[in-house]
Short mmCIF file of C-alpha atoms and ligand atoms in Angstrom, two decimals:
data_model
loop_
_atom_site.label_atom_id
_atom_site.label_comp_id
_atom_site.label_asym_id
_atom_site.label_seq_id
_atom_site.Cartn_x
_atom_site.Cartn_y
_atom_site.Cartn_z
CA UNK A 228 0.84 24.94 -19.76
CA UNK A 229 3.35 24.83 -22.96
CA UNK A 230 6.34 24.43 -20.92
CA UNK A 231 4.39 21.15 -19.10
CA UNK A 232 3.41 19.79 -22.38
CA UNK A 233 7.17 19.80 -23.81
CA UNK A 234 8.36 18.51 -20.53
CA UNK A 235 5.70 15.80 -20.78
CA UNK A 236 6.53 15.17 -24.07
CA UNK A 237 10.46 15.05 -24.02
CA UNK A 238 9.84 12.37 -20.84
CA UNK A 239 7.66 10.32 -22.55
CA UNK A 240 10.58 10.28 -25.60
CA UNK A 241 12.80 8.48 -23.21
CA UNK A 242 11.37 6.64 -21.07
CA UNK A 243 9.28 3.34 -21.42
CA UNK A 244 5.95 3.37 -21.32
CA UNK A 245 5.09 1.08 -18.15
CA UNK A 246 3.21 3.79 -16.68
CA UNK A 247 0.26 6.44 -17.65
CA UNK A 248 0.91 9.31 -15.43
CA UNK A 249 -1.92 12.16 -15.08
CA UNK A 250 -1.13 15.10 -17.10
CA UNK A 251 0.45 17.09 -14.52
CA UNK A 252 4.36 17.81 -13.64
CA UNK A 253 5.32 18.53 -9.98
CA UNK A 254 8.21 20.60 -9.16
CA UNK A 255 7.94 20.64 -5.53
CA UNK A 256 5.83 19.78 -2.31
CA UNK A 257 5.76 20.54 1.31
CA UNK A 258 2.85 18.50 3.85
CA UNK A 259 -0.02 17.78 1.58
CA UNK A 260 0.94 20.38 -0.85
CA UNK A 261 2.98 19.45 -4.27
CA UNK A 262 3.22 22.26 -6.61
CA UNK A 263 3.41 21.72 -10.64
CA UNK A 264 5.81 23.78 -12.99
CA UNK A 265 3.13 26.48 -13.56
CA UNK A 266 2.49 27.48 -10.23
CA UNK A 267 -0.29 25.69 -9.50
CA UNK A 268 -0.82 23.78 -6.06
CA UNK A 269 -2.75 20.65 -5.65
CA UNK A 270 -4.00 18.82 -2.62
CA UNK A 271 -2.18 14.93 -2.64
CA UNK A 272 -4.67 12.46 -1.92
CA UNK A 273 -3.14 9.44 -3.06
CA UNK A 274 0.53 10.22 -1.03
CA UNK A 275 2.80 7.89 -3.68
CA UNK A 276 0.85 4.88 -2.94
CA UNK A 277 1.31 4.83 0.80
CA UNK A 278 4.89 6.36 0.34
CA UNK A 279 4.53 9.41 1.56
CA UNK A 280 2.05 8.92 4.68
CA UNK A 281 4.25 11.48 6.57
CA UNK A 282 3.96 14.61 3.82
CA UNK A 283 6.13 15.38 1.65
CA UNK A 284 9.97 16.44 2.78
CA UNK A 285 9.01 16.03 6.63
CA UNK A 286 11.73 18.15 8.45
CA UNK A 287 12.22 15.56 10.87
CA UNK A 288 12.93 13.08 8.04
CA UNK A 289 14.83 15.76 5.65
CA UNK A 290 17.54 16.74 8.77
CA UNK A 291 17.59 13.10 10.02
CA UNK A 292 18.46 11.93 6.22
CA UNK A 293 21.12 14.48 5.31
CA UNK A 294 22.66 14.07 8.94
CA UNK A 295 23.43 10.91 8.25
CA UNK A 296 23.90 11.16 4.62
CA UNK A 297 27.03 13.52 5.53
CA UNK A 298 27.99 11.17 8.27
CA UNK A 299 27.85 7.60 6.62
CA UNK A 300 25.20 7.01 4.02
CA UNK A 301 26.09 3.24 1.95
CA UNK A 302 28.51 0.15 3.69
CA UNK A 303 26.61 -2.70 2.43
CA UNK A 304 26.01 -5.51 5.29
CA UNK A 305 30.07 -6.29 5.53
CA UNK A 306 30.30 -4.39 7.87
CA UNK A 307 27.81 -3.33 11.11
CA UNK A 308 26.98 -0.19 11.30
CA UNK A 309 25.81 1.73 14.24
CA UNK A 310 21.89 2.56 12.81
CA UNK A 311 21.03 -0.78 11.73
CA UNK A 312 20.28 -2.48 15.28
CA UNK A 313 18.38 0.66 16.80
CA UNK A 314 16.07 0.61 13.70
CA UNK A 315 15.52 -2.79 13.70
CA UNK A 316 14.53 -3.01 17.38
CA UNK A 317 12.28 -0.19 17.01
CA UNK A 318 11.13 -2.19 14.02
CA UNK A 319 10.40 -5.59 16.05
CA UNK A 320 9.13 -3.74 19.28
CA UNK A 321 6.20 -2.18 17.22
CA UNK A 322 5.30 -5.32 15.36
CA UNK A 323 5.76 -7.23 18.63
CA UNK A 324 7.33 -9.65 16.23
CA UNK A 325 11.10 -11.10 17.25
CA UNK A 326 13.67 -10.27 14.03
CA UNK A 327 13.82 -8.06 11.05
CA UNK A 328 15.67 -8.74 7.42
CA UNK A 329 16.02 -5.08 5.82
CA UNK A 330 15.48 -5.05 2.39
CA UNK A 331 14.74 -1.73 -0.10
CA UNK A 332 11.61 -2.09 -2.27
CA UNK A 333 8.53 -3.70 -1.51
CA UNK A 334 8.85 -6.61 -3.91
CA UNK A 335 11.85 -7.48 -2.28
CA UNK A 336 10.74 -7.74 0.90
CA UNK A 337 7.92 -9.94 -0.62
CA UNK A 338 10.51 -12.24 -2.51
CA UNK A 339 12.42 -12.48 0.55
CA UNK A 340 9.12 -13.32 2.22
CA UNK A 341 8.58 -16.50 -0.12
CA UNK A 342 12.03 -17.43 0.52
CA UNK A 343 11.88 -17.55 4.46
CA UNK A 344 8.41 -19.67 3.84
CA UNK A 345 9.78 -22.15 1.48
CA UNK A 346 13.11 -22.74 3.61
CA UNK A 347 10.76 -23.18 6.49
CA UNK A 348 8.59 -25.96 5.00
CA UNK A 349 11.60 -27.58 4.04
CA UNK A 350 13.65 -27.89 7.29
CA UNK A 351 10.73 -27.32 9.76
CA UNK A 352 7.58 -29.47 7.90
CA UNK A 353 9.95 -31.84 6.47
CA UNK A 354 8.45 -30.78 2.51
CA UNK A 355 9.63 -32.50 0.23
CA UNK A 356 12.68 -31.07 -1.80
CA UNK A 357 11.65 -27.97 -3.99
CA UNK A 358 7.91 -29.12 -3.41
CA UNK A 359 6.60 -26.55 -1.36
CA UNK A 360 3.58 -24.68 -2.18
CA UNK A 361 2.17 -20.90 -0.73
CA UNK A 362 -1.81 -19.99 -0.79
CA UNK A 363 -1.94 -16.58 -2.48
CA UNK A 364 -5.10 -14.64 -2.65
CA UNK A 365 -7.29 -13.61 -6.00
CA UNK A 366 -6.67 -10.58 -6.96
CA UNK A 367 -3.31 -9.64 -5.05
CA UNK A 368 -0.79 -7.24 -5.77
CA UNK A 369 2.68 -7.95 -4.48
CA UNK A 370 4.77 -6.19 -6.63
CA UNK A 371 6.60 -6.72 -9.66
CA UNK A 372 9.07 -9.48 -10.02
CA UNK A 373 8.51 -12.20 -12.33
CA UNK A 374 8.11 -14.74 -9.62
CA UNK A 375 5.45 -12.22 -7.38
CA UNK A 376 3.90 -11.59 -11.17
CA UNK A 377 3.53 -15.67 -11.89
CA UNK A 378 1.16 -15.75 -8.97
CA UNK A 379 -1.04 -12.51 -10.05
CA UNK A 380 -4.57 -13.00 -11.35
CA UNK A 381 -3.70 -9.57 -13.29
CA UNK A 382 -3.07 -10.44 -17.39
CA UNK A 383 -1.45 -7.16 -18.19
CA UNK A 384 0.75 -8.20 -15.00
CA UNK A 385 1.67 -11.24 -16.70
CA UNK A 386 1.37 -11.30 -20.06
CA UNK A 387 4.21 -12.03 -22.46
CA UNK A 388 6.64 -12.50 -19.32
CA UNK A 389 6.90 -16.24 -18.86
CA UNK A 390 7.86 -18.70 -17.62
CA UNK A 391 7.11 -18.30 -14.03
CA UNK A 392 8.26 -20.18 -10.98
CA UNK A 393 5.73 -22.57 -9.28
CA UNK A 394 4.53 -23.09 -6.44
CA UNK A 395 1.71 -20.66 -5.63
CA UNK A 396 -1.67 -21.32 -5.51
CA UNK A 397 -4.72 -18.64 -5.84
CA UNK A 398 -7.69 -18.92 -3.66
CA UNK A 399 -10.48 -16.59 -3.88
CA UNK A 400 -9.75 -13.42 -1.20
CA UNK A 401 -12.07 -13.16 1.86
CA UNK A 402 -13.09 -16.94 1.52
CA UNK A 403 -11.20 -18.53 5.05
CA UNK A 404 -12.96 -22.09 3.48
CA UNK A 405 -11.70 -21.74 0.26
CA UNK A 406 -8.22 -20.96 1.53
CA UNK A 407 -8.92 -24.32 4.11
CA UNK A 408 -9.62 -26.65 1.20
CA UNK A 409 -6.66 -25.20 -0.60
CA UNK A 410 -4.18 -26.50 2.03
CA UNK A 411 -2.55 -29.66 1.49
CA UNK A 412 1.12 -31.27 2.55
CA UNK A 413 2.98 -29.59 0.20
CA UNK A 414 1.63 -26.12 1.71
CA UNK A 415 4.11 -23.61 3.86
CA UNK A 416 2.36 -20.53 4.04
CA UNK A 417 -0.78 -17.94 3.16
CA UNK A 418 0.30 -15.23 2.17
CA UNK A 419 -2.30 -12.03 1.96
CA UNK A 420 -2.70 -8.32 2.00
CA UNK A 421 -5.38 -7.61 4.86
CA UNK A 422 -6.67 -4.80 2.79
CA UNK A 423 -6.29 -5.42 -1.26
CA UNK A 424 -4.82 -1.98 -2.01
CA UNK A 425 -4.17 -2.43 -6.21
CA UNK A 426 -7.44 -4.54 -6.18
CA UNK A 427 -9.74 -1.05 -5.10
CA UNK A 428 -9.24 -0.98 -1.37
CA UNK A 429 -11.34 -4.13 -0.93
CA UNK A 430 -12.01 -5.21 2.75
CA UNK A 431 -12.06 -9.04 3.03
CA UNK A 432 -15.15 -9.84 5.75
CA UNK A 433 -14.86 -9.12 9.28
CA UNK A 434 -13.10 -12.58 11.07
CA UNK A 435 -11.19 -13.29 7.85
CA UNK A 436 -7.68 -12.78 9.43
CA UNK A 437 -8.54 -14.32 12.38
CA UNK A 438 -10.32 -17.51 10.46
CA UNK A 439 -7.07 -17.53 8.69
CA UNK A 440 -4.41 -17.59 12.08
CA UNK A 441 -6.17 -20.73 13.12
CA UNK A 442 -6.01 -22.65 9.76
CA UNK A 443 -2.29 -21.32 10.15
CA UNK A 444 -1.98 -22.69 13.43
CA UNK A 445 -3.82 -25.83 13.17
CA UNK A 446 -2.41 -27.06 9.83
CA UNK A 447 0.99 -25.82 11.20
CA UNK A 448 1.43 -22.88 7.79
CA UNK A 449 3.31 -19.74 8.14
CA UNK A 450 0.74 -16.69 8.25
CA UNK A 451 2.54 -14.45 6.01
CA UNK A 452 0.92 -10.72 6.06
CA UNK A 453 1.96 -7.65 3.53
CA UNK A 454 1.14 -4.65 4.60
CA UNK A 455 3.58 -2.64 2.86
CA UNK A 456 0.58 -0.15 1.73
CA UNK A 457 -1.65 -1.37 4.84
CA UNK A 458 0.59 -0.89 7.04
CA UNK A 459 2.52 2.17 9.38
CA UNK A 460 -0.75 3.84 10.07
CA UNK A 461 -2.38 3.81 6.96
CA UNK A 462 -6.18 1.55 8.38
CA UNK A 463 -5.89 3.81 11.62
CA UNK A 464 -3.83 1.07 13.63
CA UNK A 465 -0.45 0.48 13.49
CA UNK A 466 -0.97 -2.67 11.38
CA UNK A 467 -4.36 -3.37 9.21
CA UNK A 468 -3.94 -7.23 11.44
CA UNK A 469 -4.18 -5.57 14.49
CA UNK A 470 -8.16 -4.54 13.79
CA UNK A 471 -8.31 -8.58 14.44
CA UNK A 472 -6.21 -9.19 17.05
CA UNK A 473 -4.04 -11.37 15.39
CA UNK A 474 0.03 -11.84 15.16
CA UNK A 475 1.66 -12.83 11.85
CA UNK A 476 4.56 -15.16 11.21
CA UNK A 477 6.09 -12.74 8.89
CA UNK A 478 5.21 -9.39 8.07
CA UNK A 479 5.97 -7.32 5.29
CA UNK A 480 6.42 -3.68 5.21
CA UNK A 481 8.01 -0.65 3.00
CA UNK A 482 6.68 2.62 1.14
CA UNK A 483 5.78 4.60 4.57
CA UNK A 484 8.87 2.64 5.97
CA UNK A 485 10.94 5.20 3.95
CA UNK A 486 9.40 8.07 5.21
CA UNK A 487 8.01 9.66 2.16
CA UNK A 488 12.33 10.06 0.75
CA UNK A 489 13.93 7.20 0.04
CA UNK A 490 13.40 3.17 -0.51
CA UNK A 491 13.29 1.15 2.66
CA UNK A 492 11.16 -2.31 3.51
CA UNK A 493 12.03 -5.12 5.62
CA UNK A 494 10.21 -8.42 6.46
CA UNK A 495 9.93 -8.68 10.24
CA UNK A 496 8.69 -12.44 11.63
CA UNK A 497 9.37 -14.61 14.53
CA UNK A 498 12.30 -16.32 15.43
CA UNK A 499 11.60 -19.78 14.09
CA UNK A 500 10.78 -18.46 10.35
CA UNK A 501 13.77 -16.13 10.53
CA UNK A 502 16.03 -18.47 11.85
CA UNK A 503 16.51 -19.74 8.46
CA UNK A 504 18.31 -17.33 7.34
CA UNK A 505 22.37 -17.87 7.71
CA UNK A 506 25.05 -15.94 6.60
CA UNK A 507 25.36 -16.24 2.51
CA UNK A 508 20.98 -17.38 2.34
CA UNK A 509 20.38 -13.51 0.95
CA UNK A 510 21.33 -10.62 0.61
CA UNK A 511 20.83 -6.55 -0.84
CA UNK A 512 23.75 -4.34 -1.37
CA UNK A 513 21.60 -1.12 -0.14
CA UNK A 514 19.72 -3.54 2.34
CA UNK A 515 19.86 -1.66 5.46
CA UNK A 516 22.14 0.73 5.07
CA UNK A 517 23.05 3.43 7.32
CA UNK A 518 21.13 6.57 5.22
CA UNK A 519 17.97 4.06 4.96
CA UNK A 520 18.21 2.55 8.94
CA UNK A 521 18.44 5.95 10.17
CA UNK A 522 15.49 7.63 7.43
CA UNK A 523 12.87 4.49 8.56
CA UNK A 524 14.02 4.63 12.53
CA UNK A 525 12.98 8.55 12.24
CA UNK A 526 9.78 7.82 10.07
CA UNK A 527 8.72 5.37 12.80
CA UNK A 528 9.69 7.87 15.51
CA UNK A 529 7.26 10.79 13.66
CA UNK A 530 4.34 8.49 13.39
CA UNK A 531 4.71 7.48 17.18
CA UNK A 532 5.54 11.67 18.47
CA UNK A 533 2.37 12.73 16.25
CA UNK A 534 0.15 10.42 16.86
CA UNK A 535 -0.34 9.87 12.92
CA UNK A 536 -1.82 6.14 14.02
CA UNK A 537 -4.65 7.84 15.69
CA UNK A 538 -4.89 11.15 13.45
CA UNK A 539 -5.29 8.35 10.71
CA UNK A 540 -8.48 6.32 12.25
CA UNK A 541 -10.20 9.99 13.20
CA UNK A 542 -9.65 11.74 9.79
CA UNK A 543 -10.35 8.55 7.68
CA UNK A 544 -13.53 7.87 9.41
CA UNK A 545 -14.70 11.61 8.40
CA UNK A 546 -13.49 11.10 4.93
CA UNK A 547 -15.21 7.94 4.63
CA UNK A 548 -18.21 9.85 6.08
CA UNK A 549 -18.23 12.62 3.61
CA UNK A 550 -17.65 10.65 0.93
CA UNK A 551 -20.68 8.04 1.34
CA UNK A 552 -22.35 11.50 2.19
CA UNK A 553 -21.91 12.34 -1.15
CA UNK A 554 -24.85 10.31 -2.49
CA UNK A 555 -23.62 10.55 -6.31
CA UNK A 556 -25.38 8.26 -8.66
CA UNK A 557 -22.58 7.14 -10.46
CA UNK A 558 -21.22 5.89 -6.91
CA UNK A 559 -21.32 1.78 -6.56
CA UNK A 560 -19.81 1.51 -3.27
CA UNK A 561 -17.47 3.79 -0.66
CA UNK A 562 -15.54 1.50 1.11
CA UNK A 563 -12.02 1.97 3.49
CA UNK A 564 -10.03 1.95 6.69
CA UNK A 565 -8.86 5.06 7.91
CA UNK A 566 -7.29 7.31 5.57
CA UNK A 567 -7.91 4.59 2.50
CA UNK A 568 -11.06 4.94 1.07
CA UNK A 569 -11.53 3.74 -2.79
CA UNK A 570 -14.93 4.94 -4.25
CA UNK A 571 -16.09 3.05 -6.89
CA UNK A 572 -17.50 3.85 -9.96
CA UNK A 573 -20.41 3.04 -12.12
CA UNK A 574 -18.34 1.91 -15.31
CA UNK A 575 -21.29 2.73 -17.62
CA UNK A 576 -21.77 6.02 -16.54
CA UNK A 577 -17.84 7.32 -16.14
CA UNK A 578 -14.35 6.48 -15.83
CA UNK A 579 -12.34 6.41 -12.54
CA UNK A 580 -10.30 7.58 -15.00
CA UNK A 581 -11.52 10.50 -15.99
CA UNK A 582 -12.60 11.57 -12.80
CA UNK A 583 -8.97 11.80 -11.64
CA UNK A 584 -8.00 14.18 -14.41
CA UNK A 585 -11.38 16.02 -13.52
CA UNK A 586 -10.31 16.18 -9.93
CA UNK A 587 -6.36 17.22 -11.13
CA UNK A 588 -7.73 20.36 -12.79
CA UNK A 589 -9.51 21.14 -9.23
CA UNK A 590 -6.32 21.16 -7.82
CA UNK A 591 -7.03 17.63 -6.26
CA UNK A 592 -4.41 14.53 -7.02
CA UNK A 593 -5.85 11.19 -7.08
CA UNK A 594 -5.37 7.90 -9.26
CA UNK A 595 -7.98 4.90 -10.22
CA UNK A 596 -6.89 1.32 -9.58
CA UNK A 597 -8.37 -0.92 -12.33
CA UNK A 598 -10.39 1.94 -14.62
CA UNK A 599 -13.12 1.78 -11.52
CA UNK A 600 -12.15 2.98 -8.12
CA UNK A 601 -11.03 5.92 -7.15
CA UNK A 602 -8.25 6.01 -4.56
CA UNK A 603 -7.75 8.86 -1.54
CA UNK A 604 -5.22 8.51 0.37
CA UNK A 605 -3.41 11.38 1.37
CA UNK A 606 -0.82 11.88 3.76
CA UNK A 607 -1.56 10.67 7.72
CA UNK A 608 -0.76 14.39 8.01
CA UNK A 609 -3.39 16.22 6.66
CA UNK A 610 -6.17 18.19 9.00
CA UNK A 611 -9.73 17.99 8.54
CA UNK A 612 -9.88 21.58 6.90
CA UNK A 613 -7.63 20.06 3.96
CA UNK A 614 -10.24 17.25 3.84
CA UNK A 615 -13.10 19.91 3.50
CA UNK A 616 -11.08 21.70 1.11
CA UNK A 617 -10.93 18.29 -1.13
CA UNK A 618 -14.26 17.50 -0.17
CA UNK A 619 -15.64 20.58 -2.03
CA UNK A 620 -14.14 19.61 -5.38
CA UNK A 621 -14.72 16.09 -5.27
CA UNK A 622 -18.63 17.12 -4.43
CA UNK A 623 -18.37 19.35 -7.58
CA UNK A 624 -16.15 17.23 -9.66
CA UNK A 625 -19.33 14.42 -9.22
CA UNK A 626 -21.57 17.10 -9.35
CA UNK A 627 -20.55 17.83 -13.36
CA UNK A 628 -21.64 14.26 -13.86
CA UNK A 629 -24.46 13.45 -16.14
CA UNK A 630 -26.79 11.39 -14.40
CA UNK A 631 -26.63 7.75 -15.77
CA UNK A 632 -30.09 6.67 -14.60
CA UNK A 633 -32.15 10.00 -16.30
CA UNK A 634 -32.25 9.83 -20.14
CA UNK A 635 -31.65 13.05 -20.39
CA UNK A 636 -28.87 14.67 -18.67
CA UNK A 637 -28.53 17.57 -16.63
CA UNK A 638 -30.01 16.60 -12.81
CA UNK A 639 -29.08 18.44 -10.09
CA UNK A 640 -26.93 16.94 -7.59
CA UNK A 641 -29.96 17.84 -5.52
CA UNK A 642 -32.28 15.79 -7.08
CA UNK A 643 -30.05 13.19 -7.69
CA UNK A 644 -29.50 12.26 -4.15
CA UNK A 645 -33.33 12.53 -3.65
CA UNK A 646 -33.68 10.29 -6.82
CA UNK A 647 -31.19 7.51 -4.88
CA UNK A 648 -32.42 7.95 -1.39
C1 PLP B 134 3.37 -1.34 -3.50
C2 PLP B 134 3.18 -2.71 -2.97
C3 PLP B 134 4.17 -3.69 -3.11
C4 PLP B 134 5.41 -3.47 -3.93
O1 PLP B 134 6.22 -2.47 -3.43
P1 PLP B 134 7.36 -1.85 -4.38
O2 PLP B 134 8.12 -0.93 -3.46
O3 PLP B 134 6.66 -1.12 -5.47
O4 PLP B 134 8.18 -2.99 -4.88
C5 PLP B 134 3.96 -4.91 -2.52
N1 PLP B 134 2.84 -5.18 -1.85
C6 PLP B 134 1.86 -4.27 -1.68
C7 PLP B 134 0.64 -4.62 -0.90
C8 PLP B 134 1.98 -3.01 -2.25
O5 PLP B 134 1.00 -2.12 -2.13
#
């Protein structure tokens, strides 16, 4: 425990202070299984934000990646390479969409994203010069760039990092009217998560993607989707839009895309928004390179051969089962889409907080969103005895809870679900 604390605390000497990691340091992890410095194993449940939906260090991935690390790794886009195409085709085929633009990171793909929508408004909607304007969602989390930060509804996002670029509007998330009234000439594009992932895994209501395709289609906007924590599996389809039926203009995907090792996103959309892109329009130095092409052609390839999609809808709908089984008091809502499921929690009566560290000393890794919901979503690889196994000390980490309804503490768990019920 010593040696963690000094490794904590030399870290935390050098390096800035833009996150608040739980008090644990991981030395390795196999599957579902990280290990810390001491020994001790814990149970991921939260799987790097999406990152690592296949497990950690996936042999398929690890032999695929230092394959072609040995063979050609880094060219930059001078030059084609003979990954790039396969991946990409895999890429379109699955999205059923027509052409891909690899980036690395998430927020890239985003800002390249806003980029395609503007141009489009411009040369296809004949918007006035440097006019155009995209419907954003309350809420949203698109990354962190100061132009995907200008449009967040999140202070501590924004705060102190002015001046932001224009040209984004916020509409309440869930409301198709709202987003309706919204639209006016100057608009190119909405552009949503399906699923608010940062926001506490909040489901918008059932219709809401397919309310917003025809507003897209009959006011002639670009339906721009990012489902780079949504997507790959993650809801128990493919794609969190395919629950509604619907196709996107442009779709936007990375963390699984990477397959749990290394940085790879892309935004995939038909040929008409993509066709403004010509040679000099953008650009990434590591942008589809060979090591990344090859790393997110073999993640796609494992989540097709093991049926992850699938695994994902089965396993989440138990975990969302045994977690709304749970019947804690402290418990506002359990709400998710295969393996996603954010619990939220009674702010008076505990921290999402301080349940994770709670849940870290079980052996169980999880992380809040916003102070109130905690997150689980572990790898698309786990099996249902790992989800018993978490199950147990999640029921006893709750369990532990004072009761916030009794005035004096100490209820059973017991009585506490007969007190709710
Ligand atoms: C994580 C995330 C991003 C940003 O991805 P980075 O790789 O961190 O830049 C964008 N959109 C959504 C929905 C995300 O969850």
């Amino acid at each position: 425990m010593n040696d963690s604390l000094n490794i904590i605390a030399h870290e935390q000497a050098v390096t800035a202070a833009n996150y608040d990691p739980l008090p644990v340091v991981l030395t390795e992890a196999r599957g579902v299984w990280a290990t810390d410095v001491d020994g001790k194993r814990y149970l991921d449940m939260m799987s790097a934000y999406s990152a690592v939906s296949l497990g950690h260090g996936h042999p398929r991935i690890l032999k695929a990646m230092s394959e072609q690390a040995a063979r050609l790794a880094v060219t930059s886009r001078a030059y084609h390479t003979d990954v790039l195409g396969p991946f990409l085709a895999k890429l379109v085929a699955l999205t059923g969409l027509d052409v891909a633009l690899p980036m690395n990171t998430g927020a890239e793909a985003v800002e390249t994203a806003i980029k395609a929508a503007r141009r489009w408004g411009y040369r296809r909607k004949g918007i006035a010069v440097d006019q155009a304007e995209i419907l954003v969602a309350e809420n949203n989390f698109h990354g962190r760039t100061t132009a995907i930060v200008g449009f967040s509804s999140d202070a501590s996002y924004r705060e102190g990092f002015g001046p932001f670029p224009g040209g984004f509007k916020r509409v309440p998330f869930g409301d198709a009217e709202a987003m309706t009234r919204a639209v006016t000439d100057r608009t190119c594009a909405v552009l949503v998560e399906p699923i608010q992932g940062e926001a506490g895994i909040v489901l918008p209501p059932e219709g809401y993607l397919k309310d917003l395709r025809t507003l897209c289609d009959k006011r002639n906007l670009l339906l721009l989707l990012d489902e780079v924590q949504s997507g790959l599996g993650r809801t128990g389809r493919w794609f969190a839009h395919q629950h509604e039926e619907i196709r996107p203009d442009g779709l936007i995907l990375g963390k699984a895309l990477g397959g749990g090792v290394y940085p790879v996103s892309a935004l995939v959309g038909t040929r008409d928004l993509m066709e403004v892109f010509g040679p000099g329009s953008h650009g990434s130095t590591f942008g589809g390179n060979p090591l990344a092409a090859r790393i997110g052609l073999e993640a796609l390839a494992v989540i097709e051969d093991e049926g992850l999609v699938q695994r994902s809808a089965e396993l989440g709908a138990y975990l969302l089962e045994r977690l709304r089984a749970m019947r804690s008091n402290v418990v506002v809502d359990v709400r998710g889409r295969g393996l996603w499921v954010g619990v939220e929690i009674d702010p008076s009566a505990a921290s999402a907080r301080s349940l994770c560290d709670n849940l870290l000393r079980e052996g169980v890794l999880s992380k809040d969103t916003h102070g109130t919901v905690l997150r689980f979503a572990p790898p698309l690889t786990i099996t249902r005895d790992e989800i018993d196994w978490a199950m147990e000390r999640i029921e006893k980490v709750f369990a532990q809870l004072p009761d916030p309804h009794a005035s004096h503490a100490q209820v059973s768990p017991a009585q506490a679900s007969h007190a709710q019920a």
